[in-house]
mmCIF file of C-alpha atoms in Angstrom:
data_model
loop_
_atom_site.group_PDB
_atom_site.id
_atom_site.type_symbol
_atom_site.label_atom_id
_atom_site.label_comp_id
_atom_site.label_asym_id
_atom_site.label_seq_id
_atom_site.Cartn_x
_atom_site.Cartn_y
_atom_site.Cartn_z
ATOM 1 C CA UNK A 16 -26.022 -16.486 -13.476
ATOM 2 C CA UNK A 17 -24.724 -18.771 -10.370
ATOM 3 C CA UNK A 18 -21.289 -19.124 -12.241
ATOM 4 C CA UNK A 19 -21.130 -15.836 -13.061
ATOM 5 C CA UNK A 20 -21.651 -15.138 -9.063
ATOM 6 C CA UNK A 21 -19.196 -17.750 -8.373
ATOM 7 C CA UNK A 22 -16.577 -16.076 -10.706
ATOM 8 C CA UNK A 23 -16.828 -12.735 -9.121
ATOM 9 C CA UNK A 24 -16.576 -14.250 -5.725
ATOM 10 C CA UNK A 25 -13.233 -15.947 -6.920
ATOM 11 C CA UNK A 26 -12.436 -12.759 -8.506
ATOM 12 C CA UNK A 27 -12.766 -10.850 -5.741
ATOM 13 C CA UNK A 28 -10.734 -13.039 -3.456
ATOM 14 C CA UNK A 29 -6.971 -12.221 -3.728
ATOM 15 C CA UNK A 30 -8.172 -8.348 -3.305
ATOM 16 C CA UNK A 31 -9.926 -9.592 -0.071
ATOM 17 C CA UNK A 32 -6.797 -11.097 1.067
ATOM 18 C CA UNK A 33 -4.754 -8.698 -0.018
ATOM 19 C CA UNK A 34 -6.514 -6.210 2.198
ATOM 20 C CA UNK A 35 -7.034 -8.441 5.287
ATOM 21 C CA UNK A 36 -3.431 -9.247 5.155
ATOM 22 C CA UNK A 37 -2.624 -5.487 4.795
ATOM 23 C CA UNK A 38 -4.564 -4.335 7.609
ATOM 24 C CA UNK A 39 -3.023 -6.987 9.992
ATOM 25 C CA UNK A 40 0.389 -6.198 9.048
ATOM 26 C CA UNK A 41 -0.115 -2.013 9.577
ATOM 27 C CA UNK A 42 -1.615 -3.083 12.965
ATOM 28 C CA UNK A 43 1.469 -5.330 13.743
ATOM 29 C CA UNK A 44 3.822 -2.918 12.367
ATOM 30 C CA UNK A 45 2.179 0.155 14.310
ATOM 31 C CA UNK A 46 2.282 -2.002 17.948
ATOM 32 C CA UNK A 47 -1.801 -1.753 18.062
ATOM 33 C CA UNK A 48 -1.285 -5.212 17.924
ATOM 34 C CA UNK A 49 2.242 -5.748 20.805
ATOM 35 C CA UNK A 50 4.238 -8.616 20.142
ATOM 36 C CA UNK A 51 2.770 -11.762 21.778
ATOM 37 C CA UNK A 52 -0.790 -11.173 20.824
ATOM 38 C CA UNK A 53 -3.159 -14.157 20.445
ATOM 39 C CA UNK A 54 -4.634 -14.114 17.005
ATOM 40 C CA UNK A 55 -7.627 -15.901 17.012
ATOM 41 C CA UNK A 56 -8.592 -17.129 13.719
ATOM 42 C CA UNK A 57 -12.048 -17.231 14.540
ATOM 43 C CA UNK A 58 -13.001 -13.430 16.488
ATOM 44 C CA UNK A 59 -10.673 -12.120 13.108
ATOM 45 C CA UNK A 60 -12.896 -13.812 10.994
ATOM 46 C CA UNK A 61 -15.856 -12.654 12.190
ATOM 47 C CA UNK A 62 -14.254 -8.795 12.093
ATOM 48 C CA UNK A 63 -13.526 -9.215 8.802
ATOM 49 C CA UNK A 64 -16.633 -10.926 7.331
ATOM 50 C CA UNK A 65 -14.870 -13.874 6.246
ATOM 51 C CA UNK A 66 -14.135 -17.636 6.838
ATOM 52 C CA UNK A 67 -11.255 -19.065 8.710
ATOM 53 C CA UNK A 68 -9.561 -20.444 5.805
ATOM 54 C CA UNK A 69 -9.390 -16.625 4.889
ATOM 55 C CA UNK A 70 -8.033 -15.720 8.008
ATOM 56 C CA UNK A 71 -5.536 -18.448 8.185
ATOM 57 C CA UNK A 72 -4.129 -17.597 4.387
ATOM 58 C CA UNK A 73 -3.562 -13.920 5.653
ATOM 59 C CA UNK A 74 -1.912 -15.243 8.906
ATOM 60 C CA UNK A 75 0.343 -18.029 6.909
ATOM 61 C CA UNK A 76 1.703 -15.144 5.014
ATOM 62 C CA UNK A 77 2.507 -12.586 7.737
ATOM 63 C CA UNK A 78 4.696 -16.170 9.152
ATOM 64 C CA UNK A 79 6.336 -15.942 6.301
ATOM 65 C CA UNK A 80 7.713 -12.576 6.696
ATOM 66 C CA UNK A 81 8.292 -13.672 10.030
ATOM 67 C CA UNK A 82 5.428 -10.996 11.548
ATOM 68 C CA UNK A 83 3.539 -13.860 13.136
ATOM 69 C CA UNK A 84 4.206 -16.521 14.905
ATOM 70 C CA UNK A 85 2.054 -20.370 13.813
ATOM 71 C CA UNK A 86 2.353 -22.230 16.762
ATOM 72 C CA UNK A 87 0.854 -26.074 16.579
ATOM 73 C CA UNK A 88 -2.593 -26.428 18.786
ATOM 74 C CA UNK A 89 -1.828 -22.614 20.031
ATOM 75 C CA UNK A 90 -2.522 -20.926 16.956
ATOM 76 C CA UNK A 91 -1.094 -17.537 15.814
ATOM 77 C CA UNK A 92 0.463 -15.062 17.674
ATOM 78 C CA UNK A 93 2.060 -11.758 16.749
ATOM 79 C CA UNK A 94 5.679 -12.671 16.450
ATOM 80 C CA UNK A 95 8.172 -11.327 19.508
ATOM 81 C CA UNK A 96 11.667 -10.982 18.421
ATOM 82 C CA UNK A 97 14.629 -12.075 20.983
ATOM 83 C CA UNK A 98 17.302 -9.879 22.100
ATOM 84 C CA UNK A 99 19.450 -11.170 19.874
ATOM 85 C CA UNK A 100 16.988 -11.252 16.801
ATOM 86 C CA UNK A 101 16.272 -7.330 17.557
ATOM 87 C CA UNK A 102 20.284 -6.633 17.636
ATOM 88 C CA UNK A 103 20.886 -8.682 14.038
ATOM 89 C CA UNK A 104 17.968 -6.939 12.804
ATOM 90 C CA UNK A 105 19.304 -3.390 13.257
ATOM 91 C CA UNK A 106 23.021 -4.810 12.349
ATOM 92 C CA UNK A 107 21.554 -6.248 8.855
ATOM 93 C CA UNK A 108 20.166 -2.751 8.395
ATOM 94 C CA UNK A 109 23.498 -1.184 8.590
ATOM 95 C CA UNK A 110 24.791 -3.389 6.461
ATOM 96 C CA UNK A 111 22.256 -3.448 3.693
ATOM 97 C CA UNK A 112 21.444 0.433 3.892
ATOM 98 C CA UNK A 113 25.353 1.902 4.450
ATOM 99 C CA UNK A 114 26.682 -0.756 1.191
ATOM 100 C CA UNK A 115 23.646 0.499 -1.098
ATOM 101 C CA UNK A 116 23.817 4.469 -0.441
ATOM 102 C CA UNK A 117 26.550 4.985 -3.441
ATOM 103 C CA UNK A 118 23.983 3.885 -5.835
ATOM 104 C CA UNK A 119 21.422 6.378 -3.904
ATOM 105 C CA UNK A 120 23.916 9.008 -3.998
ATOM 106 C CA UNK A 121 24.743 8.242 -7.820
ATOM 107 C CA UNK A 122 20.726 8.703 -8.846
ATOM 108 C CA UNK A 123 19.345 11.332 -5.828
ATOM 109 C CA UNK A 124 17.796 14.268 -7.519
ATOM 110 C CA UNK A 125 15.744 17.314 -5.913
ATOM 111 C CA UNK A 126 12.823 15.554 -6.017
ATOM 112 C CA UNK A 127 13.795 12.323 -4.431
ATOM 113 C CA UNK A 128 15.236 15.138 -1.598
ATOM 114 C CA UNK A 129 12.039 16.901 -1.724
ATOM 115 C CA UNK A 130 9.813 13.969 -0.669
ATOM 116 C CA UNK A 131 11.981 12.747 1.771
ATOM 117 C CA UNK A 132 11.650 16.419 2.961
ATOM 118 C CA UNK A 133 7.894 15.859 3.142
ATOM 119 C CA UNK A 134 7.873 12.854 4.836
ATOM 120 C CA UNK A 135 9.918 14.289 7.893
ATOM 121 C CA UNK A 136 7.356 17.132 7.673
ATOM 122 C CA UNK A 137 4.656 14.735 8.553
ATOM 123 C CA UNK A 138 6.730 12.796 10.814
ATOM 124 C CA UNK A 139 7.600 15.754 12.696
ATOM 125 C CA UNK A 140 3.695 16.467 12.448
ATOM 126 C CA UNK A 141 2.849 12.725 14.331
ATOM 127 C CA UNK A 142 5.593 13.251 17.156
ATOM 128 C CA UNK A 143 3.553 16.499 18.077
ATOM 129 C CA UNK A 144 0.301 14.978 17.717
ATOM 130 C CA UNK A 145 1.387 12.329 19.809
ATOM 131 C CA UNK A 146 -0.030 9.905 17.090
ATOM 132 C CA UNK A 147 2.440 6.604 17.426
ATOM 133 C CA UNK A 148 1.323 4.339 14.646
ATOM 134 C CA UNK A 149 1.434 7.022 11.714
ATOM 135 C CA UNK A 150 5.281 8.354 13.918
ATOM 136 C CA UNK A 151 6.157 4.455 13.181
ATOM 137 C CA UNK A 152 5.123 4.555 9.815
ATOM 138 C CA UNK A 153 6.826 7.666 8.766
ATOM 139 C CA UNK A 154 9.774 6.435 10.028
ATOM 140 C CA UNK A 155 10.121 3.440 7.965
ATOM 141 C CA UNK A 156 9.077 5.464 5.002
ATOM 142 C CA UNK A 157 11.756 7.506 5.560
ATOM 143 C CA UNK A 158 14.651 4.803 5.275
ATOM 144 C CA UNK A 159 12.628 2.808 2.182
ATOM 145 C CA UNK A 160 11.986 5.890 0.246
ATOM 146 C CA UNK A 161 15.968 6.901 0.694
ATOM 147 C CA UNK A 162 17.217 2.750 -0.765
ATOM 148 C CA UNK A 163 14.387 3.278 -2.916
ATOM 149 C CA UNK A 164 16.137 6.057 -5.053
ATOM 150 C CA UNK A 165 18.658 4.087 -5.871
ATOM 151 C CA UNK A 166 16.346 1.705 -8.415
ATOM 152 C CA UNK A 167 17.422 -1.751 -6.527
ATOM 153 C CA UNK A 168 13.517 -3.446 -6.331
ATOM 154 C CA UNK A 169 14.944 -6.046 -4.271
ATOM 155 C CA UNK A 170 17.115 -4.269 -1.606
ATOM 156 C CA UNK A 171 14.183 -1.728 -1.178
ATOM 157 C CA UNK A 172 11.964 -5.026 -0.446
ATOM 158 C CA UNK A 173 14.768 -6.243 1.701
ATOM 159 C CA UNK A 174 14.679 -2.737 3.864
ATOM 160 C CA UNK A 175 10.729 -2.777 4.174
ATOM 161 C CA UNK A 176 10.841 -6.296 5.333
ATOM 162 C CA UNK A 177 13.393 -5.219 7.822
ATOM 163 C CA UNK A 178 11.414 -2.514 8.837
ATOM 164 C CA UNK A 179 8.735 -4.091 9.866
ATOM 165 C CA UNK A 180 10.375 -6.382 12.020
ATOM 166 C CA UNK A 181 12.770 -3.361 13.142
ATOM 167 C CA UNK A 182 9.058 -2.056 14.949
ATOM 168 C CA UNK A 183 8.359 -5.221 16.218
ATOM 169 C CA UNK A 184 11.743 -5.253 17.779
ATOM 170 C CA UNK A 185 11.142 -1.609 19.197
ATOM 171 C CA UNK A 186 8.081 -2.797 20.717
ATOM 172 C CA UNK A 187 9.227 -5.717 22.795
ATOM 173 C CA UNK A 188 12.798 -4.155 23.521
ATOM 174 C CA UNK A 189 12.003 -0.309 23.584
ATOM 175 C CA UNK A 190 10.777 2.079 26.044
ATOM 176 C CA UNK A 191 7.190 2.627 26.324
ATOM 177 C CA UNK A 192 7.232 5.914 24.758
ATOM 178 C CA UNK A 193 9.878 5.151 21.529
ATOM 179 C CA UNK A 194 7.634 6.107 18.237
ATOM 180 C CA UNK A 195 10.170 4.977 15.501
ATOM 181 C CA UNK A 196 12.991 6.711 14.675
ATOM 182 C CA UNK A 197 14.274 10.607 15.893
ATOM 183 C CA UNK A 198 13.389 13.439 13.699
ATOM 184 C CA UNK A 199 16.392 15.269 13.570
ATOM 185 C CA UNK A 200 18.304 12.575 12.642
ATOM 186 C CA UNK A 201 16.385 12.034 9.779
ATOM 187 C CA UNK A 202 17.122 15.856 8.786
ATOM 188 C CA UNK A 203 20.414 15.259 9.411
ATOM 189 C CA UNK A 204 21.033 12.320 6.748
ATOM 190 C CA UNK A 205 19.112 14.616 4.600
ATOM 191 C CA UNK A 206 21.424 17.627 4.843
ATOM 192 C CA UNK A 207 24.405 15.029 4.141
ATOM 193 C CA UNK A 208 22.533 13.412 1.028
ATOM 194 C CA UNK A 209 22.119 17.204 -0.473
ATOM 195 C CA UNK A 210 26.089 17.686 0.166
ATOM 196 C CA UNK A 211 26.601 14.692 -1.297
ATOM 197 C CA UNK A 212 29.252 13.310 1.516
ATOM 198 C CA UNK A 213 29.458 9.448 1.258
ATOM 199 C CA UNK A 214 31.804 9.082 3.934
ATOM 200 C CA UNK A 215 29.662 11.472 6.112
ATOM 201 C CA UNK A 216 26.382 9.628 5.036
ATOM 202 C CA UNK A 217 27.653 6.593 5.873
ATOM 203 C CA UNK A 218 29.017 7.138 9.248
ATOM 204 C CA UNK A 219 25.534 8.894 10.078
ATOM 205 C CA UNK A 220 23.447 6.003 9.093
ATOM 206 C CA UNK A 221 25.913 3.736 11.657
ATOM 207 C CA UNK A 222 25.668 6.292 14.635
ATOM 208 C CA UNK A 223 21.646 6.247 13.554
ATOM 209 C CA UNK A 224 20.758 2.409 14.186
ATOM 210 C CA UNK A 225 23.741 2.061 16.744
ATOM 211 C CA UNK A 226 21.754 5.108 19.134
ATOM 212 C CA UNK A 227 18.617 2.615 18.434
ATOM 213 C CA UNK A 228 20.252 -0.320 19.747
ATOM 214 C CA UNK A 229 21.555 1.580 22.645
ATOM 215 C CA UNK A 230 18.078 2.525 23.606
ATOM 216 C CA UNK A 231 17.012 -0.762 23.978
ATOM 217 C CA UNK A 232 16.412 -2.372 27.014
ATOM 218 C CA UNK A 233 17.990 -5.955 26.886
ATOM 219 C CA UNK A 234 18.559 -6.636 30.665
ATOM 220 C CA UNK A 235 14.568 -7.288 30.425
ATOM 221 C CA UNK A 236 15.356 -10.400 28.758
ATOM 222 C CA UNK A 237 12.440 -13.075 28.508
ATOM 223 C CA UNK A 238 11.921 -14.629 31.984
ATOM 224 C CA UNK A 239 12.878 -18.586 32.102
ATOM 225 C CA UNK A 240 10.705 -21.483 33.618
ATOM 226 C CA UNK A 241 10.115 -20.301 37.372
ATOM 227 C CA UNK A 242 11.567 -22.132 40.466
ATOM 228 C CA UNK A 243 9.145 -24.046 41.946
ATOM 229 C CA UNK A 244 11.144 -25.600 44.573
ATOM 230 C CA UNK A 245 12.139 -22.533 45.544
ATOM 231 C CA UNK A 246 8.968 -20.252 45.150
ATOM 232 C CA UNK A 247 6.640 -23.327 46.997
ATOM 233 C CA UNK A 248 9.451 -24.401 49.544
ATOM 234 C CA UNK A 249 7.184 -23.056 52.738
ATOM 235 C CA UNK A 250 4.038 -24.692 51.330
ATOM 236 C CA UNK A 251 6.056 -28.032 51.637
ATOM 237 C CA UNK A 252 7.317 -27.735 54.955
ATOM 238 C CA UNK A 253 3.764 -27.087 56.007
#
């Protein structure tokens, strides 16, 4: 009976995992946890109901995709992209998304159009709610769903990955109110997609993460050591 408990508790494990790791990366992804947030493996642990070595597997993977930062006698934090890490970001997404829409356009049928239809609908639906995190999530849904059509596994993995740390980049660079991407631009790739107009599509999907980038804020780059010498000068003289 006590290896059959044992087994189940083994068994059980990667689901655990699985789930702790999911529910850290929505919260990342959905800036309820901003950029620069101390994750503490011990208050997550006792959240979750499990040990620290279960924490610390969940936070070793979100490092790997580069959604947390492991820091040596700090500990994790959520990871906070440069300026310059935010701008490659967005330009790898043109690259990737604009170089892989033939193959979408080659395999898009009415259903493909219809849930991409449905998932502005909701998106749409968050905006007026004023709901950010499910705005956010809609919005990357939108842009893997469209790669997704075109069959490429690995590409549509590459385009999630980037869209996670697209939010993260939104979050430390954007204004306070940005919630993903804008609607109507959405509708508009949409419209192009049903005409079938590559050179159209295209173009749109530049103009789309170029307007991103040029909503960033990047003159509120990260603050350097402080002057002493000059901030403490009268305390010397004293």
């Amino acid at each position: 009976m006590k290896s059959e408990n044992r087994l189940e508790t083994a068994s059980g494990r990667p689901d655990k995992d699985e789930s702790i790791y999911q529910a850290l990366l929505s919260a990342i992804v959905e800036h309820q946890l901003p950029p620069g947030s101390k994750l503490p493996e011990e208050a997550l642990s006792e959240v979750f109901g499990v040990s620290r070595t279960g924490i610390r597997r969940a936070l070793q993977r979100l490092a790997v995709v580069q959604m947390v930062q492991l820091t040596p006698k700090r500990g994790a934090y959520v990871a906070s992209p440069t300026a310059e890490e935010a701008q490659d970001i967005f330009r790898t997404r043109t690259l990737l998304e604009v170089a892989n829409l033939p193959e979408v356009l080659a395999r898009c049928q009415p259903p493909h159009l219809a849930a991409l239809e449905t998932i502005i609908r909701d998106e749409q639906q968050a905006h007026e709610a004023h709901d950010g995190p499910a705005a956010i999530r809609l919005s990357a849904a939108f842009h893997i769903q469209l790669q997704a059509i075109s069959g490429n596994s690995v590409l549509t993995e590459m385009v999630t990955r980037l869209c996670q740390r697209s939010s993260l980049a939104i979050a430390v660079w954007g204004a306070p109110w940005r919630q993903g991407c804008r609607c109507h631009d959405h509708e508009r790739l949409i419209t192009l997609l049903r005409q079938r107009d590559l050179p159209a599509l295209s173009a749109a999907i530049e103009h789309h993460f170029s307007h991103i980038v040029a909503s960033l804020c990047f003159e509120r780059e990260e603050l350097g050591h402080p002057d002493f010498a000059r901030l403490f000068a009268a305390d010397k003289e004293q």
